Tab-separated table of C-alpha atoms in Angstrom:
chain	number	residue	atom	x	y	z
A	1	UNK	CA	-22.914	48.991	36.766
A	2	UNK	CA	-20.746	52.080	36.735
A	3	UNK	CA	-17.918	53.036	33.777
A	4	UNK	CA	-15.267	51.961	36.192
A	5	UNK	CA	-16.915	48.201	37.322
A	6	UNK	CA	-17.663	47.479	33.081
A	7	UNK	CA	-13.881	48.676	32.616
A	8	UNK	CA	-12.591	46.119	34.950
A	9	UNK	CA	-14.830	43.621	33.472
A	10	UNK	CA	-13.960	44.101	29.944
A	11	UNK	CA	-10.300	43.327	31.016
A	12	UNK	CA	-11.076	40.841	33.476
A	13	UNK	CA	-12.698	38.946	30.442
A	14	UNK	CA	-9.454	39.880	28.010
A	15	UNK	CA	-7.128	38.006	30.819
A	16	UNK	CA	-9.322	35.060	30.714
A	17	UNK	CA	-9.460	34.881	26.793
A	18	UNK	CA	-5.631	35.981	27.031
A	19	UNK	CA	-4.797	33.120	29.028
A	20	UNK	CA	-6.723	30.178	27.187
A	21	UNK	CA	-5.307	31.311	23.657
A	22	UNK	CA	-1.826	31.439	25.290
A	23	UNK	CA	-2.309	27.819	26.557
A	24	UNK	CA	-3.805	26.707	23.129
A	25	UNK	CA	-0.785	28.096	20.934
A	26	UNK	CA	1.361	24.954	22.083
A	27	UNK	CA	-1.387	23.097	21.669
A	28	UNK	CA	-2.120	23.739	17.826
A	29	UNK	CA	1.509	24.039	17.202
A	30	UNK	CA	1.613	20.138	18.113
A	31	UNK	CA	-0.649	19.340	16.178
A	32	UNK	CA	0.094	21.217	13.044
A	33	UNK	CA	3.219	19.924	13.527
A	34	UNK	CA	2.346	15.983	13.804
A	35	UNK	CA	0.431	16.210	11.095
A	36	UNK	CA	1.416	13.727	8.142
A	37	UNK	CA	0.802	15.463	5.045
A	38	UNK	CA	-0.009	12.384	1.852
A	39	UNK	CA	0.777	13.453	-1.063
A	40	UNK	CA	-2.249	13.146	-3.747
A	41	UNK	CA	-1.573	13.981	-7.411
A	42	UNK	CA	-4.539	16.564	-8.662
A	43	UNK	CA	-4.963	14.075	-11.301
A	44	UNK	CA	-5.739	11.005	-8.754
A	45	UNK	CA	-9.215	10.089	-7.997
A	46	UNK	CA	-10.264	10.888	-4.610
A	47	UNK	CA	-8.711	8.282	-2.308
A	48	UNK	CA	-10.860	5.330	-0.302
A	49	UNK	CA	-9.232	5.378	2.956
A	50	UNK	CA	-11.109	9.090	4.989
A	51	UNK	CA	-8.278	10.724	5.797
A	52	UNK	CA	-10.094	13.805	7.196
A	53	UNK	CA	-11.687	10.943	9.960
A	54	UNK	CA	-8.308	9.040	10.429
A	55	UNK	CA	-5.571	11.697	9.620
A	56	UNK	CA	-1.854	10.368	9.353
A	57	UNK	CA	0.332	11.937	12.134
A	58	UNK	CA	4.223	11.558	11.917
A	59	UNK	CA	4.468	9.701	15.388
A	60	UNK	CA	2.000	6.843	14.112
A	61	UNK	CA	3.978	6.700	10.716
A	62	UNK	CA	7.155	6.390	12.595
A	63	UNK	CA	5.747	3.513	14.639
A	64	UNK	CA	4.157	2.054	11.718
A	65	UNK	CA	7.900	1.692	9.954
A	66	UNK	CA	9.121	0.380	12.596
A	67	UNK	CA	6.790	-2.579	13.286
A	68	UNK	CA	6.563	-3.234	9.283
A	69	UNK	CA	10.377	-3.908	9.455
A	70	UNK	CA	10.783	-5.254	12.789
A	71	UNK	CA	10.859	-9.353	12.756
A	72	UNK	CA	8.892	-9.793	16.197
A	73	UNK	CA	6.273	-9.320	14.748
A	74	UNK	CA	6.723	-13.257	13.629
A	75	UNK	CA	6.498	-16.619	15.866
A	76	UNK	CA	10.427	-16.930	16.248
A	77	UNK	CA	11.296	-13.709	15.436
A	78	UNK	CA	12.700	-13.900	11.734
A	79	UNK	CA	10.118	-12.777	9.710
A	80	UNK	CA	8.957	-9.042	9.443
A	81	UNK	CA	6.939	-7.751	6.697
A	82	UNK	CA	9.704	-6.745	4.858
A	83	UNK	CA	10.782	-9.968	4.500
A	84	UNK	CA	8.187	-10.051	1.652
A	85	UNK	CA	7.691	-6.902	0.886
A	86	UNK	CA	11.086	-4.783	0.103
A	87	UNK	CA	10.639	-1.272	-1.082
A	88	UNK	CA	13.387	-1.767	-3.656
A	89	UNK	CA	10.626	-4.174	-5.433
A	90	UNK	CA	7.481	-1.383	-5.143
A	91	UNK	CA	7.231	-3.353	-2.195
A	92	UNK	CA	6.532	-6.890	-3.430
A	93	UNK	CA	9.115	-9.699	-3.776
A	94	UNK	CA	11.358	-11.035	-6.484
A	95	UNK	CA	13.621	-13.910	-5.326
A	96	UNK	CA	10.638	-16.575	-5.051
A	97	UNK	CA	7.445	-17.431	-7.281
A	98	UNK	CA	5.439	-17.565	-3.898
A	99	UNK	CA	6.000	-15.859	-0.510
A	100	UNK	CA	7.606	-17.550	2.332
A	101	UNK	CA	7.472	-17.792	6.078
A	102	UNK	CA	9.174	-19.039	8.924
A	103	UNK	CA	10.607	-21.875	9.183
A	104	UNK	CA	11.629	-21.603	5.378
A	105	UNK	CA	7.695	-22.451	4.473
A	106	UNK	CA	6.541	-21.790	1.548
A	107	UNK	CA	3.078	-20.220	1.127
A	108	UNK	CA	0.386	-20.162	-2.015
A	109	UNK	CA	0.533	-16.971	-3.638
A	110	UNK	CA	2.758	-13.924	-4.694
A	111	UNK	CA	3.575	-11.205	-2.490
A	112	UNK	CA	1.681	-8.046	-4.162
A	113	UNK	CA	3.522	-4.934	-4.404
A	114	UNK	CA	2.239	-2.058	-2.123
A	115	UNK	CA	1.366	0.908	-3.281
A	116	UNK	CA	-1.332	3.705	-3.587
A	117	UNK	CA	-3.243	1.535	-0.798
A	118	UNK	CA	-5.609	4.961	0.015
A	119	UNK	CA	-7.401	4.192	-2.844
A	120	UNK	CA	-7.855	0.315	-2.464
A	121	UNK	CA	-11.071	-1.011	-0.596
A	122	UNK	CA	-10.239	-4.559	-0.393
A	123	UNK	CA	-7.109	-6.510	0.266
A	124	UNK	CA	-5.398	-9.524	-0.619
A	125	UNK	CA	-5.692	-11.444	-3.951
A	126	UNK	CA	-8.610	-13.143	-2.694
A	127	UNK	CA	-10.363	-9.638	-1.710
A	128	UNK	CA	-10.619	-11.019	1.954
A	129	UNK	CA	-9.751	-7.993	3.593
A	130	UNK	CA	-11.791	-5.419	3.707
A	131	UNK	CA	-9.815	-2.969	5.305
A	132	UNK	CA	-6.600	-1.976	5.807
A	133	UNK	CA	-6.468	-1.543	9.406
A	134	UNK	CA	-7.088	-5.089	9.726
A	135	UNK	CA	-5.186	-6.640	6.806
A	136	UNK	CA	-2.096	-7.343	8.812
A	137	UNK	CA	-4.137	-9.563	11.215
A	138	UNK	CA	-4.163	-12.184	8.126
A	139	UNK	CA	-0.191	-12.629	7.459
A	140	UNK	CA	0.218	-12.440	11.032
A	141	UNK	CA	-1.175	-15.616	12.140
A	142	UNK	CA	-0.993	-17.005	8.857
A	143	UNK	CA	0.727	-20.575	10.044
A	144	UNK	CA	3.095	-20.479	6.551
A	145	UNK	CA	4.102	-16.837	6.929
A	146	UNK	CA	4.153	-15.328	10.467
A	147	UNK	CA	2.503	-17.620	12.659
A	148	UNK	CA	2.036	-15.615	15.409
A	149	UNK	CA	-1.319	-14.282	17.427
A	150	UNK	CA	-1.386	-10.504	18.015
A	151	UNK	CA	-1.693	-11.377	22.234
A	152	UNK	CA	1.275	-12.807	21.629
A	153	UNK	CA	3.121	-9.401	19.511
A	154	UNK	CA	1.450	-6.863	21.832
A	155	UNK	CA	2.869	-8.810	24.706
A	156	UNK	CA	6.728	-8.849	23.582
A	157	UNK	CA	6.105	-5.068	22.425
A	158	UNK	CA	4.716	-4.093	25.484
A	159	UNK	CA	8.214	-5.549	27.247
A	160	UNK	CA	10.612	-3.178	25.266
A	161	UNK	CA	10.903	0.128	26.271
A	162	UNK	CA	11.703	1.480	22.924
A	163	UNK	CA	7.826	0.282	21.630
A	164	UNK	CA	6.497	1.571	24.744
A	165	UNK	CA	8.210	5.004	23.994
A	166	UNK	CA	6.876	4.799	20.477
A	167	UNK	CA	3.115	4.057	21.220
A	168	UNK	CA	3.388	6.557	24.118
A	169	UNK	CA	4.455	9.020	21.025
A	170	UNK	CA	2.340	7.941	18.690
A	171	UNK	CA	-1.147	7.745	20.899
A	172	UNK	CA	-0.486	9.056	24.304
A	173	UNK	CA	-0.937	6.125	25.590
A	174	UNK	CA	2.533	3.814	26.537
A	175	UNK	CA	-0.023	0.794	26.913
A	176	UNK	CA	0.606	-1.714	23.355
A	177	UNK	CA	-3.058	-2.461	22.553
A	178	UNK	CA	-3.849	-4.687	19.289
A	179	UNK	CA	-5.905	-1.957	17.588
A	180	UNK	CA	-3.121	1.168	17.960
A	181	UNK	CA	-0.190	-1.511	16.716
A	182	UNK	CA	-3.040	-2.257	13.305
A	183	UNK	CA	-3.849	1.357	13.002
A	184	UNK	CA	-0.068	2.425	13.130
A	185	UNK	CA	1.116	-0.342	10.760
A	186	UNK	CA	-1.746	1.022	8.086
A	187	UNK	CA	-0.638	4.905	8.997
A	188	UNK	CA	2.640	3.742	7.435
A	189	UNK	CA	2.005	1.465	4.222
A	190	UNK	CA	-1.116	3.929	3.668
A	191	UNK	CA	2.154	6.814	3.077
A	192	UNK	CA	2.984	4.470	0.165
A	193	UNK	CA	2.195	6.807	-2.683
A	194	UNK	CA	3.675	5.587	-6.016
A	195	UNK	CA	3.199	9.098	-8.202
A	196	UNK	CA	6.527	10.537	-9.682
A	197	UNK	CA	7.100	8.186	-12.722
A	198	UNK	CA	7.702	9.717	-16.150
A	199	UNK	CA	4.066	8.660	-17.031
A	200	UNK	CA	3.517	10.488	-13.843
A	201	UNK	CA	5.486	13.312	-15.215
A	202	UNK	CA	4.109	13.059	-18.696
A	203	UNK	CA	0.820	13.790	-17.128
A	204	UNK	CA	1.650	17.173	-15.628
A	205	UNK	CA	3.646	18.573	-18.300
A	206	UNK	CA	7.253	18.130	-17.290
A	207	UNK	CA	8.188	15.470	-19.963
A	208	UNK	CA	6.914	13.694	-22.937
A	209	UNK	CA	6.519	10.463	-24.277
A	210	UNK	CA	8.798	9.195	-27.109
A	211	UNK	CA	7.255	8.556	-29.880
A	212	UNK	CA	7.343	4.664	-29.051
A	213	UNK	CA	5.754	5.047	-26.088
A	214	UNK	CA	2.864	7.183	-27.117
A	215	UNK	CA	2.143	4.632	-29.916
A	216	UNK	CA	2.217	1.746	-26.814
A	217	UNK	CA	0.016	3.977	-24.816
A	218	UNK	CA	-2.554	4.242	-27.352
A	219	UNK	CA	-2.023	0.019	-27.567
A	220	UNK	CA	-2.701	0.201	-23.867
A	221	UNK	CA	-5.887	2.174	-24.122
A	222	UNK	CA	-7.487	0.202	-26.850
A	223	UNK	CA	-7.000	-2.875	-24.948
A	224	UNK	CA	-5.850	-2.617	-21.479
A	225	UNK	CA	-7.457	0.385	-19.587
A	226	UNK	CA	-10.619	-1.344	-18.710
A	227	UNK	CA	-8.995	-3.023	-15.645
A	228	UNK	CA	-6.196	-1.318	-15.822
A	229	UNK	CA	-7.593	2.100	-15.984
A	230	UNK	CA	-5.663	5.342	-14.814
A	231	UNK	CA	-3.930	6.884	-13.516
A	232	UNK	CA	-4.022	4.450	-10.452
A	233	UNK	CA	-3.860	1.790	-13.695
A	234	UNK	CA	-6.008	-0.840	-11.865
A	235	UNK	CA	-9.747	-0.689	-11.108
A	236	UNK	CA	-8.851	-3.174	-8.036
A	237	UNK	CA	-11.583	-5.238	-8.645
A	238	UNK	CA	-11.840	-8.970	-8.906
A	239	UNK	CA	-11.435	-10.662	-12.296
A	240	UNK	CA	-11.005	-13.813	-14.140
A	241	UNK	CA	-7.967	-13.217	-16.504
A	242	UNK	CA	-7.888	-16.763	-17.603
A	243	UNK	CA	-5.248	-18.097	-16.400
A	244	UNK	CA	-5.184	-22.278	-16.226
A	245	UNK	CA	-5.177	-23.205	-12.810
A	246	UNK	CA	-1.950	-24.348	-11.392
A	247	UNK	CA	-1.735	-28.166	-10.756
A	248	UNK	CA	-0.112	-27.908	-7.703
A	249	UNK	CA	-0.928	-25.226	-5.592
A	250	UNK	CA	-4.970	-25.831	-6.609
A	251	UNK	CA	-5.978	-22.111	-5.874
A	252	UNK	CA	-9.368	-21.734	-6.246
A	253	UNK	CA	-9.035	-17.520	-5.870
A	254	UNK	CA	-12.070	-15.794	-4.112
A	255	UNK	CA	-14.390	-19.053	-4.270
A	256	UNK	CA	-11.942	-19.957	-0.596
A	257	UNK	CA	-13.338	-16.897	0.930
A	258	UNK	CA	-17.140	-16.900	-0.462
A	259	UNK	CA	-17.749	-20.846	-1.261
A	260	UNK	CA	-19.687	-19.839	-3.829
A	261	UNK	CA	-18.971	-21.281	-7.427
A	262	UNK	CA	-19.150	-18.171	-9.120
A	263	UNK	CA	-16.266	-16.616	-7.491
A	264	UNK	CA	-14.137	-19.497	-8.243
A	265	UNK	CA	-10.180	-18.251	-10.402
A	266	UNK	CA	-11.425	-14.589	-9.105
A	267	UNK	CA	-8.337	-12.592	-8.248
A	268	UNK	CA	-7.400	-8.847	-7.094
A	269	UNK	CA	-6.383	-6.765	-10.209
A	270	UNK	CA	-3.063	-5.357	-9.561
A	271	UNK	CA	-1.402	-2.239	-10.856
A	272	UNK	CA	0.690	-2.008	-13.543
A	273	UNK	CA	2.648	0.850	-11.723
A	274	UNK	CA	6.551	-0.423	-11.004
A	275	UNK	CA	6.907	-3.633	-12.999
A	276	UNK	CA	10.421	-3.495	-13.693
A	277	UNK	CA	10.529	-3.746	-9.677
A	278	UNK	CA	7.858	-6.246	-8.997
A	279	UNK	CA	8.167	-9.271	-10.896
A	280	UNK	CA	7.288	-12.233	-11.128
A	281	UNK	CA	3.821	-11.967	-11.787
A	282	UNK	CA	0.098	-13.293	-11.239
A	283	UNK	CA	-0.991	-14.218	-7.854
A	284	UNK	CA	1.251	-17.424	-8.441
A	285	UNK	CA	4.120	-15.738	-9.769
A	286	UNK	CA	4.317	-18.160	-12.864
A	287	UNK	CA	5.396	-15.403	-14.905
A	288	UNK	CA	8.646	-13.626	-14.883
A	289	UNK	CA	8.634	-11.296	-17.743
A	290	UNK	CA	6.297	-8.711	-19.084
A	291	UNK	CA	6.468	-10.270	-22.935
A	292	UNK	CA	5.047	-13.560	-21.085
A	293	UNK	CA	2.431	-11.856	-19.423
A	294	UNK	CA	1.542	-9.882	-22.823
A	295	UNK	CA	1.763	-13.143	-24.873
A	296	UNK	CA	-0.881	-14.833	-22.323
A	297	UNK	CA	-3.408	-11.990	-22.968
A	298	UNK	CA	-2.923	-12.713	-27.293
A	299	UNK	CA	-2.805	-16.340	-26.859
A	300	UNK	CA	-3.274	-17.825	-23.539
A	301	UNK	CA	-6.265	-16.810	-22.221
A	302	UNK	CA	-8.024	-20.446	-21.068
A	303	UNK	CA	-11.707	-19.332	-22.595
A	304	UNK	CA	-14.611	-20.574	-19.697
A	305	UNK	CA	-17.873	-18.811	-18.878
A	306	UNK	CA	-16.197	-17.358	-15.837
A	307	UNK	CA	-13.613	-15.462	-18.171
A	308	UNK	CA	-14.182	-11.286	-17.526
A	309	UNK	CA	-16.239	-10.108	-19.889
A	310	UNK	CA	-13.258	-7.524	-20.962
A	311	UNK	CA	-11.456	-10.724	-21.897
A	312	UNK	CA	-13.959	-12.590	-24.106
A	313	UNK	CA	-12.989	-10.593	-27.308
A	314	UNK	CA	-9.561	-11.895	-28.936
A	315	UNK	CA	-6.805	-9.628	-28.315
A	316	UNK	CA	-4.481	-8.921	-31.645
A	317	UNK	CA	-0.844	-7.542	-31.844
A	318	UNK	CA	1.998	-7.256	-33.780
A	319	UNK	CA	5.119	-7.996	-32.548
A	320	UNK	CA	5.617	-4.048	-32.753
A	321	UNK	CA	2.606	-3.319	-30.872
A	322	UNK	CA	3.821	-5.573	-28.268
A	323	UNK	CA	7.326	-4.137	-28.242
A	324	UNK	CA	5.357	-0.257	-28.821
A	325	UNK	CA	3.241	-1.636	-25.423
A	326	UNK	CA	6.079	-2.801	-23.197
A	327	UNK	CA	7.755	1.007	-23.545
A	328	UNK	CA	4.992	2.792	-22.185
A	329	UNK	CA	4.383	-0.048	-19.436
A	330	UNK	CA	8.328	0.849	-18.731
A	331	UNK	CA	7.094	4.770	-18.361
A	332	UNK	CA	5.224	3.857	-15.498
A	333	UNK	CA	8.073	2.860	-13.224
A	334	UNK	CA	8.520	4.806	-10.244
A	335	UNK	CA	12.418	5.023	-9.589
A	336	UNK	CA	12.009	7.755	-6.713
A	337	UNK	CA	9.520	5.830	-5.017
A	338	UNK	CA	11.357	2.162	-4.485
A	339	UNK	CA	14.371	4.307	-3.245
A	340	UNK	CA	12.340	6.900	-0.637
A	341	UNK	CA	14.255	6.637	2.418
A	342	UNK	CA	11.791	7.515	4.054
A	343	UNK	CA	9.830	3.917	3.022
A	344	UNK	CA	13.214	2.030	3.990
A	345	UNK	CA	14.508	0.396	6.905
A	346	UNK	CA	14.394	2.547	10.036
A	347	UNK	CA	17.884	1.593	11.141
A	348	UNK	CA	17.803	4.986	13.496
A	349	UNK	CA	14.949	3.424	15.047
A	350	UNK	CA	15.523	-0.474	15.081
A	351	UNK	CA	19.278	-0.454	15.221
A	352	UNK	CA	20.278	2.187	17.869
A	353	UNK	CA	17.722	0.423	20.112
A	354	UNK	CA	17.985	-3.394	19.399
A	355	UNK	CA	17.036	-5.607	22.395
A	356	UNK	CA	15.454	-2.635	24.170
């Protein structure tokens, strides 16, 4: 080949390479762009959910929101899962002891708060759920809460044009399958990062604690980080805390998912992040203040062989230490977090296209 026929090569070759990095800049633009960005504190232990193999994109999130809020989700259409979960609680609910449904029924346990769900591997007090892109199968056609099947929800989605807009957004793809609404629905509670209180704060230098709540945290670490532990300030682990079983609801805790004996009063550990917001608490919601809970750890802990072995040792306070304890608890409230609008109704969404 001659200078002149390699010339003509060498730019015949730069057009083609021209052309296909020109028609990629849109491309990677997009997706740069619907990228959802969590935010993870340096201090945070590296989170369970793989968010390099599921990234978060913007368009799922918004979906997400908008089925977490949106009642059709339920049988007759007045339950959503903000009916029992309101982010001005962390996320949990604190008008009734135990969660309710439609139909005004009344179900067995406490709503948990939700939070920090990247770094959770199982789900419900019971641990039944394994995952989170499955978890809201279980409220869903729970008969006291939603009782609804999801053939049933991807069928009145797939009617409105708004959730056909949204899942065309979201995955390409206008069709309303059962796994894209699940994997949406997680995309959004997994955004749920509870990280900016003044423990939070305390942490990375901005603040510092009083001199009451140092003395409570040290309370806390002599006797309360082993299930509690931070910075997440639960291991999420099952445990028997020793609570007497409640005569009327009869909840046997894991032992209804497992049948086996040994599971029996085992329950999720929650987080002690946002209780100012979250009360009642225990998975029955018998409790509905934090000296009650503190004064069943001294004094109320029902002693059996199932008891966690973090719990067999008497726990001693003061009445100061108690007092000293409840401060720092109170540091680890997360005031920007219960009022992100961004975690709030999506009235731009839901409102502006009601009945659609």
């Amino acid at each position: 080949m001659d200078l002149k026929g390699k010339y003509h090569s060498v730019i015949k070759s730069l057009k083609t390479y021209t052309f296909r990095f020109l028609f990629l800049i849109p491309l990677l633009a997009f997706t740069i762009k619907d990228i959802y960005h969590l935010y993870i504190p340096e201090y945070f232990p590296k989170p369970v959910y793989d968010l390099k193999k599921e990234p978060l994109t913007r368009e799922k999130v918004e979906l997400g929101r908008a089925l977490f809020y949106d009642p059709v989700l339920s049988k007759d259409g007045t339950v959503s899962c903000a009916s029992c979960h309101t982010s001005y609680n962390a996320f949990s609910h604190n008008d009734h002891a135990l969660s309710h449904g439609i139909g005004d029924s009344i179900g067995k346990r406490n709503a948990p708060a939700l939070f920090n769900l990247a770094w959770q591997k199982q789900f419900m007090w019971d641990g039944a759920v394994n995952h989170i892109e499955v978890q809201a199968l279980a409220p869903l056609s729970d008969q006291k809460e939603m009782a609804e099947s999801l053939d049933n929800v991807i069928r009145k989605l797939q009617s409105r044009k708004m959730y056909r807009t949204l899942f065309y957004k979201a995955f390409s793809d206008s069709t309303v399958t059962g796994q894209h609404l699940l994997k949406a629905l997680a995309q959004f509670q997994l955004t749920l990062v509870s990280a900016n209180s003044r423990y939070d704060k305390v942490k990375i230098g901005k603040e510092h604690f009083t001199e009451q709540e140092q003395k409570g945290y040290v309370v806390f670490k002599r006797n309360c980080n082993a299930c509690h532990a931070e910075p997440l300030f639960s291991t999420y682990e099952l445990a028997n805390n020793g609570l007497p079983e409640n005569p009327n609801l009869k909840d046997q805790g894991r032992m209804k998912v497992t049948h086996q004996a040994k599971d029996r009063f085992l329950f999720k550990i929650p987080s002690l992040r946002n209780l100012s917001y979250s009360y009642p608490y225990m998975h029955d919601g018998r409790f509905s203040r934090l000296s009650q809970v503190i004064n069943h750890y001294t004094g109320g802990i029902e002693q059996n062989t199932a008891v966690s072995k973090e719990l067999k040792k008497k726990i001693i306070l003061t009445d100061n230490e108690k007092v000293d304890l409840i401060a720092f608890l109170l540091t680890l409230n997360d005031q920007e977090f219960v009022k992100n609008p961004n975690f709030q109704f999506p009235k731009e969404i839901l409102l502006q296209s009601e009945g659609k």
